CSV table of C-alpha atoms in Angstrom, one decimal:
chain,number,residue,atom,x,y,z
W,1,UNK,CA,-19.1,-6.7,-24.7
W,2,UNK,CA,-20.9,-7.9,-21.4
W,3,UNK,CA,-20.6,-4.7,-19.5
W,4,UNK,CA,-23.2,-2.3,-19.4
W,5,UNK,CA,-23.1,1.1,-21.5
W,6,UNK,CA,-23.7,3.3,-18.3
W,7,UNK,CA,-20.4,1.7,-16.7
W,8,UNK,CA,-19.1,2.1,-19.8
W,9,UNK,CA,-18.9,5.3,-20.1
W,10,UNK,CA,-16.9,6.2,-17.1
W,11,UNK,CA,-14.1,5.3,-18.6
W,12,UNK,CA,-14.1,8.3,-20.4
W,13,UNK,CA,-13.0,10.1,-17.2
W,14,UNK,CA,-9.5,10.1,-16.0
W,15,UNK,CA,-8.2,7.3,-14.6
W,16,UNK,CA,-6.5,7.2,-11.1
W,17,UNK,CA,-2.6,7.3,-13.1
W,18,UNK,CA,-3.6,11.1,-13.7
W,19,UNK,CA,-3.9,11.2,-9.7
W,20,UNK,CA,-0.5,9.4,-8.3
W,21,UNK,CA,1.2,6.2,-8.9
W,22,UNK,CA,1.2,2.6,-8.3
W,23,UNK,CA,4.0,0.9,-7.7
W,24,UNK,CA,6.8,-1.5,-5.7
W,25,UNK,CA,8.1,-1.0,-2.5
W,26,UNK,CA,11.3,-2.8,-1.1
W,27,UNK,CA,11.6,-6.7,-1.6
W,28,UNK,CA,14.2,-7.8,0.3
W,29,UNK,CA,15.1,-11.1,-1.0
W,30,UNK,CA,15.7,-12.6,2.3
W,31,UNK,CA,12.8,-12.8,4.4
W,32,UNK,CA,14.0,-15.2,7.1
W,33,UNK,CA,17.1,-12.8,8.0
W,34,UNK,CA,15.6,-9.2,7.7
W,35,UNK,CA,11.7,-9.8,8.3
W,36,UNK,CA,10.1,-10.6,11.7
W,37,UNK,CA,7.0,-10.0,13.3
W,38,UNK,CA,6.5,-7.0,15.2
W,39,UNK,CA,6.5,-9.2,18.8
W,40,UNK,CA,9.6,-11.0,17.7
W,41,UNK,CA,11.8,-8.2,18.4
W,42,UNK,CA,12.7,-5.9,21.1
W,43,UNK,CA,9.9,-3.2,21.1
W,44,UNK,CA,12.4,-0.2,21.9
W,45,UNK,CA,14.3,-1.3,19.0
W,46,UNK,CA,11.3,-0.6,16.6
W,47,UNK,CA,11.4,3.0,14.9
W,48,UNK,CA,7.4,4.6,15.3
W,49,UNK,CA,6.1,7.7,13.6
W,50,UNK,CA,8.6,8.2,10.9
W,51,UNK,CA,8.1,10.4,7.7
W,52,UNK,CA,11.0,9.6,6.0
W,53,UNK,CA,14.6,7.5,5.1
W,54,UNK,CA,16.4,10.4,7.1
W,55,UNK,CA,14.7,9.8,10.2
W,56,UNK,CA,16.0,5.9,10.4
W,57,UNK,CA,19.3,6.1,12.6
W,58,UNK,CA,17.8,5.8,15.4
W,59,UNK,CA,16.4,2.8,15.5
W,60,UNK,CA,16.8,-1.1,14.0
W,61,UNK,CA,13.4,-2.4,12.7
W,62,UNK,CA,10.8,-0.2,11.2
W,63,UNK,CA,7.1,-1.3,10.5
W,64,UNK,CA,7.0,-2.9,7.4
W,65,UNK,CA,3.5,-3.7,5.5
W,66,UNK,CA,3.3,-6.4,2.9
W,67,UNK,CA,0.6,-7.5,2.0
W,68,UNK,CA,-1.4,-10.2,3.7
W,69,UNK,CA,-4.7,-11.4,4.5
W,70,UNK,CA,-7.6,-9.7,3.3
W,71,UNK,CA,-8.6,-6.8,5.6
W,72,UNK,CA,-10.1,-3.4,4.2
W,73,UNK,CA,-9.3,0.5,5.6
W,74,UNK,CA,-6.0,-0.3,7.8
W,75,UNK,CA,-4.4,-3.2,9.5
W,76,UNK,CA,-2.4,-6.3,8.6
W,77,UNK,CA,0.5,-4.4,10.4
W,78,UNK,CA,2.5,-7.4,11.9
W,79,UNK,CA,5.8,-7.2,10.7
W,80,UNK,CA,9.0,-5.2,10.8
W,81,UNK,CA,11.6,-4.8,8.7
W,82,UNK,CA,15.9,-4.2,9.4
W,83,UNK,CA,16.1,-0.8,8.0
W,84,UNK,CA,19.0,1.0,9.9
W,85,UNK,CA,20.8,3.8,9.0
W,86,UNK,CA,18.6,4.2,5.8
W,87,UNK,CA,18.7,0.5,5.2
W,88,UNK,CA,22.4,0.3,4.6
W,89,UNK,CA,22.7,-3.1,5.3
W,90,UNK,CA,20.1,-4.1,2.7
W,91,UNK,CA,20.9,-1.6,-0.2
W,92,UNK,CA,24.3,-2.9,-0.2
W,93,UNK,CA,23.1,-6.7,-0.3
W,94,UNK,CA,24.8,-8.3,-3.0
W,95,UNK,CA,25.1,-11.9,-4.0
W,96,UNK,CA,28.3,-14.5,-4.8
W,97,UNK,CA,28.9,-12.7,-8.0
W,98,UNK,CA,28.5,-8.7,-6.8
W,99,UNK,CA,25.0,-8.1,-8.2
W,100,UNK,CA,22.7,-6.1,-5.7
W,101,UNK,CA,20.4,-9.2,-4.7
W,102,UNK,CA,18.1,-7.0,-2.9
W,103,UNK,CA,15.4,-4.5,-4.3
W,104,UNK,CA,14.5,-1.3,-2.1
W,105,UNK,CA,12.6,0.4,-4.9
W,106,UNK,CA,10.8,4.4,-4.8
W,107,UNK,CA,12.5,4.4,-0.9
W,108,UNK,CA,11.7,7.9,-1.5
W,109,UNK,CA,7.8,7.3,-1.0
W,110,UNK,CA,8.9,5.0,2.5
W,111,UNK,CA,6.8,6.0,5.2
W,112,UNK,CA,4.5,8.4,3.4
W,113,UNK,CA,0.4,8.2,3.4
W,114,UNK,CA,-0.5,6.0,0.5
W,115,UNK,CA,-2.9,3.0,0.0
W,116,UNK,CA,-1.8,-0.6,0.0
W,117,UNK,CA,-3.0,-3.7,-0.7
W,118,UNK,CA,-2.4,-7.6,-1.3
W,119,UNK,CA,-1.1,-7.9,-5.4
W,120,UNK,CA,-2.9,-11.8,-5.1
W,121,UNK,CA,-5.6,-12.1,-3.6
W,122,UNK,CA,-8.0,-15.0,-2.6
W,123,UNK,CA,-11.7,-13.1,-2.4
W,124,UNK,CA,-12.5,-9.3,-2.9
W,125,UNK,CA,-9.5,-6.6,-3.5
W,126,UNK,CA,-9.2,-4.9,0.4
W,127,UNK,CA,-7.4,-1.8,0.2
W,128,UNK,CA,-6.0,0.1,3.3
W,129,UNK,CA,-4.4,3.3,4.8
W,130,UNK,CA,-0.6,3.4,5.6
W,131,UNK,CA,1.3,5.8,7.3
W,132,UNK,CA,5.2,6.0,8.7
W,133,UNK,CA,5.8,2.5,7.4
W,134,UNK,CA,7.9,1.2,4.6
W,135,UNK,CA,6.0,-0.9,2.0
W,136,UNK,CA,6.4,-3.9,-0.5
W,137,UNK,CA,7.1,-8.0,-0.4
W,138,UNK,CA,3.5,-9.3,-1.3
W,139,UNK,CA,2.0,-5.6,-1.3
W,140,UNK,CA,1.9,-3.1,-4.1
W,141,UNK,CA,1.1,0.8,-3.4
W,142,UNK,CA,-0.7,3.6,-4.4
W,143,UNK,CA,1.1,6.7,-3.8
W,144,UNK,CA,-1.0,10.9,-4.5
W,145,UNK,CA,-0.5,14.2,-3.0
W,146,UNK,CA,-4.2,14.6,-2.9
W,147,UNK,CA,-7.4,13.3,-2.6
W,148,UNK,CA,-6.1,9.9,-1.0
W,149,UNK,CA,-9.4,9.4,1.0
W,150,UNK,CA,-11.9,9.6,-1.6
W,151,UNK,CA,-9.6,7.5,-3.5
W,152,UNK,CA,-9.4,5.0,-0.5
W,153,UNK,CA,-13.2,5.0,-0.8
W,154,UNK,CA,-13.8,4.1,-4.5
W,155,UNK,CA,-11.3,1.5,-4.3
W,156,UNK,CA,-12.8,-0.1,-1.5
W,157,UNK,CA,-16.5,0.2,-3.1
W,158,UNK,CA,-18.5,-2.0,-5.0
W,159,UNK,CA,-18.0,0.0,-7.7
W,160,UNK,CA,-14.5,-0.5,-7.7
W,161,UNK,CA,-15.0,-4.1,-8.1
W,162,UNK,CA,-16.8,-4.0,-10.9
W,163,UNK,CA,-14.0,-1.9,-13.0
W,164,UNK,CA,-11.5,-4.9,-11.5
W,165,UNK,CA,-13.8,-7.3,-13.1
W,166,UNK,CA,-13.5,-5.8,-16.3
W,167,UNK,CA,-9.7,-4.6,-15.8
W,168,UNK,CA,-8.5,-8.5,-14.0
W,169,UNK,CA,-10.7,-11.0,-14.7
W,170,UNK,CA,-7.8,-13.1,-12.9
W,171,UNK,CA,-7.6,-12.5,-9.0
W,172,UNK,CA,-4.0,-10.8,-9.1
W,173,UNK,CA,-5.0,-7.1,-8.8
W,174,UNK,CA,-1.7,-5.4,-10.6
W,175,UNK,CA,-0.5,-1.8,-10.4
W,176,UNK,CA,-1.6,-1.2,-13.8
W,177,UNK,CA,-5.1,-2.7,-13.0
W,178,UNK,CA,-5.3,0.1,-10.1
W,179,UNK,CA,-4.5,2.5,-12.3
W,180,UNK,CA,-6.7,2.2,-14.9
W,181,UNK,CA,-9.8,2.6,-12.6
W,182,UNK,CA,-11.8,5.7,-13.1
W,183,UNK,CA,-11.7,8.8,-10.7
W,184,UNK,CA,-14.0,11.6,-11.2
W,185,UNK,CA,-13.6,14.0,-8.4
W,186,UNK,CA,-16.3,16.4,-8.6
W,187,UNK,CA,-18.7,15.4,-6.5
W,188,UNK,CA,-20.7,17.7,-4.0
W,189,UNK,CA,-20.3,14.9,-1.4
W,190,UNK,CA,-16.3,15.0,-1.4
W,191,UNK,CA,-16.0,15.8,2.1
W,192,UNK,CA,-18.7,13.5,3.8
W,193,UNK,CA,-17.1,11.2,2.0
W,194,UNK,CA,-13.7,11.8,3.3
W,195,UNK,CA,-15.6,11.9,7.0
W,196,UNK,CA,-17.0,8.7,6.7
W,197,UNK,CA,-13.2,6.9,5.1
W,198,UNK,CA,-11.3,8.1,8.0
W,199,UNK,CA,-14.4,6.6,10.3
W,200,UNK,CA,-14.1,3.5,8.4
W,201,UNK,CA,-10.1,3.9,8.9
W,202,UNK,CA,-10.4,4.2,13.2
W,203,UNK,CA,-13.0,1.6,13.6
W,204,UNK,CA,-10.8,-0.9,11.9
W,205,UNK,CA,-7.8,0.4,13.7
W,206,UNK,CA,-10.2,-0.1,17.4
C-alpha cells in the first residue's frame, strides 16, 4: 500500500526468473577441512581459468566464492576450495550412517559467468561478477545465457533496492527475492550500459 503507483507498475514486466536462475552452489559441510584462503595453500596447487568440472584434474584447490563482506561489481575472492578430480572427495562425503553429508548442488553451472552475492547481509545488497570459480557456502547465484551485464547493473542500482524493499523487508536477500525483480530489456541505452558495468567491474578488480 506504501509504494508508489509508477513503481508499481513495473511489475507488470517480466521478472528476472524469465531471464536465468537463482540458485545454490556447493556447501560443503566442513569448512575447516576443505576451505582455506587462497594464501593458505601452495599457489601452483590452485586451478585458474577454468570453464568447467572437466577441466579439474589438474589441480587441488579451485577459487571458491562465498559470500562475504559487502563489496559491489567483483571481489571478495579469498578462498579456495578442495575440488580434485571433479570434487570426488567431496561428492562422496558421507557421514556415520552412509548419508551424503556434503551438498555440491547445479556443479553443472561451476565456473561459469554468473552474478553472486551475500544471502544475509548487514547494509545494501552488493552484487558481483564471477567467472572460472565454483560458488556457494554463504553465497547464492544468479546464473543467464544473456544479458548478464545489464542485469549486473539493475541489481546493483538504486532501483534495485527499492524492489528488495518491497520483495525483503528483512535483510536476507533470497533467491526467490532476486528473482522476482523486474527486468525490462528494451532500452536504447543497452549497450552504454553494458560499457559502463564492465568499467565498474575492472575498476573494482584494480
Amino acid at each position: 500500500y506504501w509504494v508508489e503507483d509508477k513503481l508499481l507498475s513495473t511489475f507488470t514486466n517480466k521478472t528476472l526468473n524469465a531471464f536465468g536462475k537463482a540458485q545454490k552452489g556447493l556447501d560443503t559441510c566442513d569448512v575447516d577441512k576443505f576451505v582455506r584462503l587462497w594464501f593458505e595453500v601452495s599457489y601452483r596447487k590452485i586451478g585458474f581459468g577454468v570453464t568447467q568440472c572437466e577441466q579439474t584434474y589438474k589441480s587441488k584447490w579451485y577459487p571458491y566464492s562465498k559470500g562475504g563482506e559487502y563489496r559491489k561489481w567483483f571481489g571478495n575472492c579469498d578462498y579456495v576450495v578442495l575440488w580434485e578430480n571433479d570434487g570426488n572427495i567431496l561428492r562422496n562425503l558421507k557421514d556415520s550412517v552412509g548419508k551424503l553429508k556434503s551438498r555440491p548442488q547445479n556443479t553443472s553451472d561451476y565456473f561459469k559467468p554468473l552474478i553472486t552475492w551475500s544471502a544475509i547481509s548487514s547494509s545494501k545488497p552488493s552484487m558481483r561478477y564471477v567467472i572460472n570459480s565454483i560458488y556457494g557456502g554463504g553465497g547464492t547465484a544468479y546464473v543467464t545465457n544473456s544479458n548478464i551485464y545489464y542485469i549486473l547493473g539493475l541489481l546493483n542500482s538504486k532501483l534495485s533496492r527499492e524492489y528488495l524493499k518491497i520483495l525483503s523487508p528483512t535483510l536476507n536477500y533470497e533467491a526467490g527475492h532476486i528473482m522476482n525483480i523486474p527486468l525490462n530489456i528494451g532500452s536504447k541505452n543497452n549497450e552504454e550500459i553494458d560499457v559502463s558495468v564492465k568499467r565498474c567491474i575492472e575498476i573494482s578488480k584494480i
